[in-house]
Coordinates of N, CA, C and O in Angstrom, one line a residue:
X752 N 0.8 -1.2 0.0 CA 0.0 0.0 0.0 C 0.9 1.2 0.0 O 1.8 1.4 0.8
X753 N 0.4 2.2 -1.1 CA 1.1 3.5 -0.9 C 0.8 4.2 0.3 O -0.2 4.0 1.0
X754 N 1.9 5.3 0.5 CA 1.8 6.1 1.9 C 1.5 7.2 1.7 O 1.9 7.9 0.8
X755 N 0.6 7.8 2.7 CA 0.4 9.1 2.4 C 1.4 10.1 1.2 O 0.9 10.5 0.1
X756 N 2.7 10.4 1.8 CA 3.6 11.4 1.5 C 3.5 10.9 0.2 O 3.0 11.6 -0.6
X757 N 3.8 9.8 -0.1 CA 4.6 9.4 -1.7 C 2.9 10.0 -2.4 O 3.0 10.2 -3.6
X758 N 1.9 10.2 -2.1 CA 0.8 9.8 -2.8 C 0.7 11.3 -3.3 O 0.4 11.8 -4.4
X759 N 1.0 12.4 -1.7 CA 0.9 13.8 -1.9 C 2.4 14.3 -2.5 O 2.7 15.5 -2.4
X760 N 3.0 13.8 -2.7 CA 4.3 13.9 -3.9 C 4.2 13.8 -5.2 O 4.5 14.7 -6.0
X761 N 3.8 12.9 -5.5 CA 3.4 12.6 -6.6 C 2.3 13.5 -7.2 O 2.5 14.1 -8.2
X762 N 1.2 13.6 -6.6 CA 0.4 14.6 -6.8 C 1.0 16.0 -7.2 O 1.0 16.5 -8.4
X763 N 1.8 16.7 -5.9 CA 2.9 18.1 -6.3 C 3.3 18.0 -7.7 O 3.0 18.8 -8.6
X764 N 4.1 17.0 -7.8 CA 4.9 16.5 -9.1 C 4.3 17.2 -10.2 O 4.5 18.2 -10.9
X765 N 3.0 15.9 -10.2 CA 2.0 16.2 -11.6 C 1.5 17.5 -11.7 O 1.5 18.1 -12.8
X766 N 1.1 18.2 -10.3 CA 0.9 19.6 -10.9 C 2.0 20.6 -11.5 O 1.9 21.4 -12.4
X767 N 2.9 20.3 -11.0 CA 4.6 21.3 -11.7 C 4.0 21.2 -12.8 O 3.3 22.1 -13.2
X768 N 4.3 19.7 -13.4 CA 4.4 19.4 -14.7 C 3.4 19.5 -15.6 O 3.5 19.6 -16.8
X769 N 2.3 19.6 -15.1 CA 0.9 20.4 -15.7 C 1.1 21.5 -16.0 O 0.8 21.7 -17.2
X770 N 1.8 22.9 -15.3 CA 1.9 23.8 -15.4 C 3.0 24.1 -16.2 O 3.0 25.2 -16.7
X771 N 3.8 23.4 -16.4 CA 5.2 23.2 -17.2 C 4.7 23.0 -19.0 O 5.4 23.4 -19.9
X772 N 3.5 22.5 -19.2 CA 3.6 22.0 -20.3 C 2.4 23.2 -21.1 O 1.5 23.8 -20.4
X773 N 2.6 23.4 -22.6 CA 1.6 24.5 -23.2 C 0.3 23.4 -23.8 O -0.7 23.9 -24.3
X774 N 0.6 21.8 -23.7 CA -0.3 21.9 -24.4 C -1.4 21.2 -23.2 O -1.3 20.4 -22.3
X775 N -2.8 22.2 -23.8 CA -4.1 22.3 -22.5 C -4.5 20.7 -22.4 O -4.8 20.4 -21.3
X776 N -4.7 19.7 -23.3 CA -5.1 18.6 -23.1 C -4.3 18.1 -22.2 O -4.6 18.1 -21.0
X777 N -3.2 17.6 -22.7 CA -1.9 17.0 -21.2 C -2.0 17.8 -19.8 O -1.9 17.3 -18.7
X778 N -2.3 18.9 -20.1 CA -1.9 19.7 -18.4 C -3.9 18.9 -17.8 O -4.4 17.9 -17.2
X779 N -4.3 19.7 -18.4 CA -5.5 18.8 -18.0 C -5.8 17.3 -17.5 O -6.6 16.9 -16.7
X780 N -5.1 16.7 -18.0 CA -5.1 15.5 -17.9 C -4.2 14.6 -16.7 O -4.4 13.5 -16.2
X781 N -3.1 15.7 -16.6 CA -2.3 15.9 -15.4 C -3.0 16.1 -14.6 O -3.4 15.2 -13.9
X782 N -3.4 17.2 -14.4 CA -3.8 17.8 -13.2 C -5.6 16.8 -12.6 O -6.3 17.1 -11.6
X783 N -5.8 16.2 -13.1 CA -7.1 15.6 -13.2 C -6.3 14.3 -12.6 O -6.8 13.9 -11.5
X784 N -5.2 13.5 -12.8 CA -4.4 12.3 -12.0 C -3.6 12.8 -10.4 O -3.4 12.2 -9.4
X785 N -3.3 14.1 -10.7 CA -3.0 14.5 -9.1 C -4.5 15.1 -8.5 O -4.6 15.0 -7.3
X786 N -5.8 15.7 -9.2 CA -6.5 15.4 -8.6 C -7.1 13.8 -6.9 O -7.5 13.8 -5.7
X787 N -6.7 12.5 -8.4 CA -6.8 11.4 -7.8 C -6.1 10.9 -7.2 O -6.7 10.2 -6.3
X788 N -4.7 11.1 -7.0 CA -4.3 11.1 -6.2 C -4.3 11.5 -4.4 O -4.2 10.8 -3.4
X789 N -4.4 13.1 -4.8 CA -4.6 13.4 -3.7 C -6.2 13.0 -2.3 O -6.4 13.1 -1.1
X790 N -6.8 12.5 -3.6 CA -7.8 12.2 -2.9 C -7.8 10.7 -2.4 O -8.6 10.3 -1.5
X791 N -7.1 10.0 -2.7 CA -6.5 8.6 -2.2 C -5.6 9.1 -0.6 O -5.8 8.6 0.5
X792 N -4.7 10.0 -1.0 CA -4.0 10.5 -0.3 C -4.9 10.9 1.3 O -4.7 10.3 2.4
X793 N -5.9 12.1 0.9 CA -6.5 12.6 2.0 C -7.2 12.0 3.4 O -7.4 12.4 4.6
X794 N -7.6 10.8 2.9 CA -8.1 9.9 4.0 C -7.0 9.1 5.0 O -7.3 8.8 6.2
X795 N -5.8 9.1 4.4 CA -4.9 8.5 5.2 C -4.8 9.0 6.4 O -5.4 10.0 6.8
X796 N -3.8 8.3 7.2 CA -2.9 8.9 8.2 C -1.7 10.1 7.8 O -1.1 10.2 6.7
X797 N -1.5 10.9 8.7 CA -0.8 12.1 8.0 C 0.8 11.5 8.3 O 1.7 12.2 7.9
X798 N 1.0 10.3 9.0 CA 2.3 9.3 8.8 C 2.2 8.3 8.7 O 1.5 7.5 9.3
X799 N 3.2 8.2 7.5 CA 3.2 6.5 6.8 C 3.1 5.4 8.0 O 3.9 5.7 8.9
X800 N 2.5 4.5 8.0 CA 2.5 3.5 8.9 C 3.0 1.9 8.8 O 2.8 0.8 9.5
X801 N 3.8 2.5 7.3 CA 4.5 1.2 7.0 C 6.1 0.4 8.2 O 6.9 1.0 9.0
X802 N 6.1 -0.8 7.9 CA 7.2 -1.4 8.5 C 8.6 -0.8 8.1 O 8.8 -0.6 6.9
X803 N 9.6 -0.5 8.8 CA 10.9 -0.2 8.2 C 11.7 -1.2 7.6 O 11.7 -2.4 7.8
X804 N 12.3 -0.5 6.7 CA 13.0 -1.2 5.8 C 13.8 -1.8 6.5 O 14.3 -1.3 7.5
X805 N 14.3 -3.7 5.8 CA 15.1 -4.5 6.7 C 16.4 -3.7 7.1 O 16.9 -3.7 8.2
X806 N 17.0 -3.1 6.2 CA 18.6 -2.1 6.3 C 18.6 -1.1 7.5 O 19.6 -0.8 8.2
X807 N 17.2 -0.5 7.7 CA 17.0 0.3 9.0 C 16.7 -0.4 10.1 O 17.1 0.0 11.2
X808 N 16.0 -1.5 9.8 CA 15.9 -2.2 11.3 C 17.5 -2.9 11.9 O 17.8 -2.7 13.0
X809 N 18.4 -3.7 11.0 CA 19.6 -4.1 10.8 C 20.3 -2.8 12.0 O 20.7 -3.1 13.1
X810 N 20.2 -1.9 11.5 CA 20.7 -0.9 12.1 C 20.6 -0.2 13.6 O 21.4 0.1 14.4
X811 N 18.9 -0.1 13.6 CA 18.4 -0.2 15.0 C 18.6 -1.2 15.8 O 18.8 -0.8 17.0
X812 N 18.6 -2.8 15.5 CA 19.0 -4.1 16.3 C 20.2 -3.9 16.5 O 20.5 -4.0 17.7
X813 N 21.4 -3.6 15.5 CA 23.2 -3.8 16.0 C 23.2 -2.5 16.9 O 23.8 -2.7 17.9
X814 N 22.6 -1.4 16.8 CA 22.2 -0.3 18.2 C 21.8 -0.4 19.6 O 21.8 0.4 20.5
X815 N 21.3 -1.6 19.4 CA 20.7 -2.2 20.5 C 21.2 -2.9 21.3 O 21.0 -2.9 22.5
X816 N 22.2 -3.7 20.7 CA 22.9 -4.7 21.0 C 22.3 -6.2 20.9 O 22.5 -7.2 21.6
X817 N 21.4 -6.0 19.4 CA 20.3 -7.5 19.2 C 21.0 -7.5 17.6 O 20.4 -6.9 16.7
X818 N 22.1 -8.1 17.4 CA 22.7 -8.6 16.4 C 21.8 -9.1 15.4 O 21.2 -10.1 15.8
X819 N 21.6 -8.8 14.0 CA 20.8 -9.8 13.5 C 21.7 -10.9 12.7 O 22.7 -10.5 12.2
X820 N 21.4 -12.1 12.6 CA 22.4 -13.0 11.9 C 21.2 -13.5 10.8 O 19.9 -13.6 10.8
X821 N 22.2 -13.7 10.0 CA 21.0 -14.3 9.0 C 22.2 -15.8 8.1 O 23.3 -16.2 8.1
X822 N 21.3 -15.9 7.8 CA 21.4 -17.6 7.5 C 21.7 -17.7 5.6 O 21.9 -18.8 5.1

C-alpha cells in the first residue's frame, strides 16, 4: 500500500508538470491524475505506517545490541 507522502508527492509532481507543459489537453489530464491522487492520499494517516525497511531495522537491532544474523 502506498503512503500518504509518496501519494501527496506525486500529486505536487504532476501539478509542476501540468503547469510546465503548453499543451491544455496533457496539463489537464495531469492535473485531473494529481487530482486522484490526492484524494487517495487525503483519508490516510498524516504518517506513513509502513514497517521499516530491513537495512533500518539491521541498524536499530546492532544499536541495541540485538545482532541480526542471518542464514
Amino acid at each position: 500500500m502506498l503512503g500518504k507522502t509518496y501519494l501527496t508527492r506525486q500529486a505536487s509532481l504532476l501539478v509542476k508538470f501540468a503547469k510546465t507543459t503548453s499543451d491544455a489537453e496533457l496539463s489537464a489530464k495531469l492535473m485531473s491524475k494529481a487530482a486522484d491522487l490526492k484524494s487517495q492520499a487525503d483519508p490516510m494517516p498524516d504518517r506513513d505506517q509502513g514497517p521499516k525497511a530491513p537495512d533500518v531495522a539491521e541498524v536499530e537491532n546492532a544499536a541495541s545490541g540485538n545482532p541480526i544474523t542471518r542464514s
